Coordinates of C-alpha atoms and ligand atoms in Angstrom, one line a residue:
X26 CA 10.4 -81.8 59.4
X27 CA 8.9 -78.6 58.0
X28 CA 5.1 -78.2 58.0
X29 CA 3.6 -78.7 54.5
X30 CA 1.7 -76.1 52.6
X31 CA -0.1 -76.1 49.2
X32 CA 0.0 -73.2 46.8
X33 CA -3.0 -73.7 44.5
X34 CA -1.8 -71.5 41.6
X35 CA 1.4 -70.3 39.9
X36 CA 3.1 -67.4 41.6
X37 CA 6.5 -65.5 41.4
X38 CA 9.1 -68.2 41.9
X39 CA 10.9 -66.2 44.5
X40 CA 7.8 -66.3 46.7
X41 CA 8.0 -70.1 46.6
X42 CA 11.6 -69.8 47.7
X43 CA 10.6 -67.5 50.5
X44 CA 7.9 -69.8 51.8
X45 CA 10.3 -72.8 51.4
X46 CA 12.5 -71.3 54.1
X47 CA 9.7 -72.2 56.5
X48 CA 7.6 -74.9 54.9
X49 CA 7.7 -77.9 52.6
X50 CA 5.9 -76.3 49.6
X51 CA 3.8 -78.1 47.1
X52 CA 3.4 -75.5 44.3
X53 CA 1.5 -75.5 41.1
X54 CA 3.7 -73.6 38.6
X55 CA 2.1 -75.4 35.7
X56 CA -1.0 -73.4 36.9
X57 CA -3.6 -76.1 36.5
X58 CA -7.0 -75.3 38.1
X59 CA -7.7 -77.9 40.8
X60 CA -11.3 -79.1 41.1
X61 CA -12.7 -79.6 44.7
X62 CA -11.7 -83.3 44.8
X63 CA -8.1 -82.6 43.7
X64 CA -7.8 -79.7 46.2
X65 CA -9.0 -81.9 49.1
X66 CA -6.7 -84.8 48.0
X67 CA -3.6 -82.5 47.8
X68 CA -4.5 -80.9 51.2
X69 CA -4.7 -84.2 53.1
X70 CA -1.2 -83.7 54.6
X71 CA -1.0 -79.9 54.5
X72 CA -1.5 -77.4 57.3
X73 CA -1.5 -74.3 55.1
X74 CA -3.4 -73.2 52.0
X75 CA -2.1 -70.4 49.8
X76 CA -4.7 -69.6 47.2
X77 CA -6.3 -66.8 45.2
X78 CA -9.8 -65.8 44.1
X79 CA -9.9 -68.5 41.4
X80 CA -9.9 -71.2 44.1
X81 CA -13.2 -71.9 45.8
X82 CA -12.8 -72.9 49.4
X83 CA -16.3 -74.0 50.4
X84 CA -17.7 -75.3 53.7
X85 CA -17.5 -78.8 52.2
X86 CA -13.8 -78.4 51.3
X87 CA -13.0 -76.9 54.7
X88 CA -14.7 -79.9 56.4
X89 CA -12.8 -82.3 54.2
X90 CA -9.4 -80.8 55.1
X91 CA -9.1 -81.5 58.8
X92 CA -5.3 -80.8 58.9
X93 CA -5.7 -77.3 57.5
X94 CA -4.7 -74.6 60.0
X95 CA -4.5 -71.4 58.0
X96 CA -5.9 -70.1 54.7
X97 CA -4.0 -67.2 53.0
X98 CA -5.8 -65.6 50.1
X99 CA -3.7 -63.6 47.6
X100 CA -6.4 -61.0 47.1
X101 CA -8.2 -58.4 49.0
X102 CA -11.6 -59.9 48.1
X103 CA -12.3 -63.2 49.7
X104 CA -15.7 -64.2 48.5
X105 CA -14.1 -67.4 47.2
X106 CA -13.8 -68.6 50.8
X107 CA -16.6 -69.5 53.1
X108 CA -15.3 -67.3 55.9
X109 CA -18.1 -68.4 58.3
X110 CA -17.3 -72.1 57.8
X111 CA -13.6 -71.4 58.3
X112 CA -14.4 -69.5 61.5
X113 CA -16.6 -72.3 62.8
X114 CA -13.7 -74.7 62.1
X115 CA -11.3 -72.3 64.0
X116 CA -9.2 -71.6 60.9
X117 CA -7.6 -68.2 60.5
X118 CA -8.3 -66.7 57.0
X119 CA -6.2 -63.8 55.7
X120 CA -6.3 -61.4 52.7
X121 CA -4.1 -58.8 51.1
X122 CA -5.6 -55.3 51.7
X123 CA -4.0 -52.0 51.2
X124 CA -1.0 -53.0 49.0
X125 CA -3.3 -52.9 46.0
X126 CA -5.3 -49.7 46.7
X127 CA -3.5 -47.3 44.6
X128 CA -2.9 -49.6 41.7
X129 CA -6.5 -50.7 41.6
X130 CA -7.6 -47.0 41.7
X131 CA -5.3 -46.3 38.8
X132 CA -7.0 -49.1 36.9
X133 CA -10.5 -47.8 37.7
X134 CA -9.5 -44.6 36.0
X135 CA -7.9 -46.4 33.0
X136 CA -11.2 -48.2 32.5
X137 CA -13.3 -45.1 33.1
X138 CA -11.3 -43.1 30.6
X139 CA -11.3 -45.8 28.0
X140 CA -15.0 -46.3 28.4
X141 CA -16.0 -42.7 28.4
X142 CA -13.8 -41.9 25.4
X143 CA -14.4 -45.1 23.5
X144 CA -10.7 -45.9 23.3
X145 CA -10.8 -49.7 22.6
X146 CA -13.7 -49.3 20.2
X147 CA -11.8 -46.7 18.2
X148 CA -8.6 -48.8 18.3
X149 CA -10.5 -51.9 17.0
X150 CA -11.9 -49.9 14.2
X151 CA -8.5 -48.4 13.3
X152 CA -6.8 -51.9 13.4
X153 CA -9.6 -53.2 11.1
X154 CA -8.3 -50.7 8.4
X155 CA -11.5 -48.6 8.5
X156 CA -9.8 -45.2 9.0
X157 CA -10.1 -43.3 5.7
X158 CA -10.6 -39.7 6.9
X159 CA -11.0 -37.6 10.0
X160 CA -14.6 -36.7 10.8
X161 CA -16.1 -34.2 13.1
X162 CA -18.3 -36.8 14.8
X163 CA -16.0 -39.8 14.9
X164 CA -16.2 -41.7 18.2
X165 CA -17.8 -38.9 20.2
X166 CA -17.7 -39.8 23.8
X167 CA -18.5 -38.3 27.2
X168 CA -16.4 -35.8 29.0
X169 CA -14.7 -36.8 32.2
X170 CA -13.5 -33.4 33.4
X171 CA -16.2 -31.5 35.2
X172 CA -18.5 -34.5 35.3
X173 CA -20.0 -36.1 38.4
X174 CA -18.2 -39.2 39.6
X175 CA -20.3 -41.7 41.6
X176 CA -18.7 -44.3 43.7
X177 CA -20.7 -47.3 45.1
X178 CA -18.6 -48.7 48.0
X179 CA -16.3 -46.2 49.6
X180 CA -13.6 -48.2 51.2
X181 CA -9.9 -47.6 50.8
X182 CA -9.9 -48.2 47.0
X183 CA -13.0 -46.0 46.6
X184 CA -11.3 -43.2 48.4
X185 CA -8.2 -43.6 46.3
X186 CA -10.4 -43.3 43.2
X187 CA -12.1 -40.2 44.6
X188 CA -8.8 -38.5 45.4
X189 CA -7.8 -38.8 41.7
X190 CA -10.9 -37.0 40.6
X191 CA -9.5 -33.7 41.8
X192 CA -7.3 -33.2 38.8
X193 CA -10.4 -33.6 36.6
X194 CA -12.4 -31.0 38.6
X195 CA -15.1 -33.5 39.2
X196 CA -17.9 -33.5 41.8
X197 CA -17.7 -36.8 43.8
X198 CA -20.7 -38.4 45.3
X199 CA -20.7 -41.8 47.0
X200 CA -22.9 -44.3 48.6
X201 CA -21.7 -46.7 51.3
X202 CA -23.5 -48.4 54.2
X203 CA -21.4 -46.4 56.6
X204 CA -20.9 -42.7 55.9
X205 CA -17.2 -41.7 56.1
X206 CA -16.0 -39.4 58.8
X207 CA -15.9 -35.7 57.8
X208 CA -12.0 -35.7 57.5
X209 CA -12.2 -38.8 55.3
X210 CA -14.8 -37.2 53.0
X211 CA -12.5 -34.2 52.8
X212 CA -9.5 -36.4 52.0
X213 CA -11.6 -38.1 49.3
X214 CA -11.9 -34.9 47.3
X215 CA -14.8 -33.6 49.4
X216 CA -16.9 -36.6 48.5
X217 CA -20.6 -36.2 49.4
X218 CA -22.6 -39.1 50.8
X219 CA -25.9 -39.6 48.9
X220 CA -28.6 -42.3 48.9
X221 CA -28.1 -45.1 46.4
X222 CA -31.0 -43.8 44.4
X223 CA -29.4 -40.3 44.2
X224 CA -26.1 -41.9 43.3
X225 CA -27.7 -43.8 40.4
X226 CA -29.6 -40.8 39.1
X227 CA -26.8 -38.2 39.4
X228 CA -23.6 -40.0 38.4
X229 CA -22.1 -39.4 35.0
X230 CA -19.6 -42.1 35.6
X231 CA -20.4 -44.7 38.3
X232 CA -17.7 -46.9 39.6
X233 CA -18.5 -50.0 41.6
X234 CA -16.0 -50.9 44.4
X235 CA -18.1 -52.8 46.9
X236 CA -17.2 -56.3 48.1
X237 CA -19.3 -59.2 46.8
X238 CA -21.6 -61.1 49.2
X239 CA -25.1 -62.4 49.2
X240 CA -26.2 -58.8 50.2
X241 CA -24.5 -57.2 47.2
X242 CA -25.5 -59.9 44.7
X243 CA -27.1 -58.0 41.7
X244 CA -26.8 -54.7 43.6
X245 CA -27.0 -53.3 40.0
X246 CA -29.8 -54.9 38.1
X247 CA -32.5 -53.7 35.7
X248 CA -34.2 -51.4 38.2
X249 CA -30.9 -49.7 39.1
X250 CA -29.8 -49.4 35.5
X251 CA -33.1 -47.8 34.7
X252 CA -32.4 -45.0 37.2
X253 CA -29.1 -44.1 35.6
X254 CA -28.7 -41.3 33.0
X255 CA -28.8 -42.6 29.4
X256 CA -25.5 -40.7 28.9
X257 CA -23.8 -42.4 31.9
X258 CA -21.0 -45.0 32.0
X259 CA -20.8 -47.8 34.5
X260 CA -17.4 -49.2 35.6
X261 CA -17.1 -52.5 37.6
X262 CA -13.7 -53.2 39.1
X263 CA -15.1 -55.1 42.1
X264 CA -16.6 -58.5 41.5
X265 CA -18.8 -60.2 39.0
X266 CA -22.2 -60.9 40.4
X267 CA -22.6 -57.3 41.8
X268 CA -24.0 -56.5 38.4
X269 CA -26.7 -58.5 36.7
X270 CA -24.9 -59.1 33.5
X271 CA -28.0 -60.0 31.5
X272 CA -29.7 -56.8 32.6
X273 CA -26.6 -54.8 31.8
X274 CA -26.4 -56.3 28.3
X275 CA -30.1 -55.3 27.7
X276 CA -29.4 -51.8 28.9
X277 CA -26.3 -51.3 26.8
X278 CA -28.1 -52.8 23.8
X279 CA -31.1 -50.4 24.2
X280 CA -28.7 -47.5 24.8
X281 CA -30.4 -47.0 28.1
X282 CA -26.8 -46.6 29.4
X283 CA -24.1 -45.1 27.2
X284 CA -21.3 -47.5 28.0
X285 CA -19.8 -49.9 30.5
X286 CA -16.2 -50.8 31.4
X287 CA -16.0 -54.2 33.0
X288 CA -13.0 -55.9 34.6
X289 CA -15.1 -58.6 36.3
X290 CA -18.0 -60.8 35.3
X291 CA -20.5 -63.3 36.6
X292 CA -19.0 -66.8 36.1
X293 CA -15.6 -65.5 35.0
X294 CA -13.4 -66.4 33.3
X295 CA -16.5 -67.4 31.2
X296 CA -18.3 -64.3 30.1
X297 CA -21.7 -63.8 28.6
X298 CA -21.2 -64.1 24.9
X299 CA -23.4 -61.1 24.1
X300 CA -20.8 -58.7 25.7
X301 CA -18.6 -59.5 22.7
X302 CA -21.3 -58.3 20.3
X303 CA -21.6 -54.9 21.9
X304 CA -19.4 -52.0 20.9
X305 CA -20.2 -49.8 23.9
X306 CA -18.5 -52.0 26.4
X307 CA -14.8 -52.2 27.3
X308 CA -13.8 -55.6 28.6
X309 CA -10.7 -56.6 30.6
X310 CA -9.8 -59.9 32.3
X311 CA -9.8 -59.0 36.0
X312 CA -6.6 -57.1 36.0
X313 CA -7.4 -54.3 38.4
X314 CA -4.4 -55.0 40.7
X315 CA -2.1 -56.2 37.9
X316 CA 0.9 -54.0 38.1
X317 CA 4.2 -55.9 38.5
X318 CA 5.1 -54.3 41.9
X319 CA 1.6 -54.7 43.3
X320 CA 1.1 -58.3 42.3
X321 CA 4.5 -59.0 43.9
X322 CA 3.5 -57.1 47.1
X323 CA 0.2 -59.1 47.2
X324 CA 2.1 -62.4 46.8
X325 CA 4.5 -61.5 49.7
X326 CA 1.7 -60.2 51.8
X327 CA -0.2 -63.5 51.5
X328 CA 3.1 -65.4 52.2
X329 CA 3.7 -63.3 55.4
X330 CA 0.2 -63.9 56.6
X331 CA 0.6 -67.7 56.1
X332 CA 4.0 -67.7 57.9
X333 CA 2.7 -65.8 60.9
X334 CA -0.5 -67.9 61.1
X335 CA 1.4 -71.2 61.0
X336 CA 3.9 -69.9 63.5
X337 CA 1.0 -69.2 65.9
X338 CA 1.4 -65.5 65.6
X339 CA -1.2 -62.9 64.7
X340 CA -1.3 -62.7 60.9
X341 CA -1.1 -59.1 59.8
X342 CA -4.3 -59.3 57.8
X343 CA -6.5 -61.7 59.7
X344 CA -10.1 -61.6 58.7
X345 CA -11.6 -63.7 61.5
X346 CA -9.8 -62.7 64.8
X347 CA -12.5 -64.5 66.7
X348 CA -10.7 -67.8 65.9
X349 CA -7.8 -66.8 68.1
X350 CA -7.7 -67.8 71.7
X351 CA -8.9 -65.0 74.0
X352 CA -6.1 -63.5 76.0
Ligands
DGY422 C1 -8.5 -58.8 44.7 O1 -7.5 -58.6 45.3 O2 -9.6 -59.0 45.2 C2 -8.5 -58.7 43.2 O3 -9.7 -58.6 42.6 C3 -7.7 -59.8 42.6 O4 -8.4 -61.0 42.7

């Protein structure tokens, strides 16, 4: 008999077929969101959990699923999973790094450009039938070329964003807990490490790419927004909760900040209703990695992690190697 796994959300059908070569798969192609009780109930006879960021896997859930042997998250971010609790329970947890770096960096630029040049605001206005004549001051935005790009969180996606700034002749500054090695800074368009305060004060366009954790909760709040240039734009492609949404709404409303481009929100998919009343914000529904090839690569990456983990092999993207027996 094949071991049983649960896939919590809909995914490309061929990925289910691929996993079914190894496992008895319970999939969820109708894509209902399971609450905690349903997840635990469905996991009672499963050894593997294939999930994504919309599925919370808390310490309580982990404790209530004693047969669970591997958790494979179809995302690079894994703040939906209590990694410490999984580690205590000896459960390997995996994510899908690298396969989405370039696609997510592309999207950061799409959001940055749309925000700086007011693309969606202008389109809404045009669609509303308001375009009667060209004007010299219609939808004036900020320049991207020659500006200072700030990046908070300089991992692999941050570096991919920085590389793209070369074509725009931008100065790149970044802040990260750990400074990059000189060759990495050089590869990231000669990015310059600065303090968080300097980053906030100097960036014309500030992109957030840091992982969410208790330590990064509200890393951008009222005090940080107050340090930014009134002409600056803020782009969040990382996670909701890194920005204090209420403080951001106040700053955008007061034009203390020119504009924001947001792909992620506190409490998503619910978002603060006031965002919808602001014209100086570009809003997208967490689609940073959403190109067809990349989402497919992520889905197979998670599948390969799950297969390896349940076959007792080292999963390629193991987040908690300390759960493996010492050699
Ligand atoms: C990720 O991979 O973390 C993306 O945000 C998709 O959830």
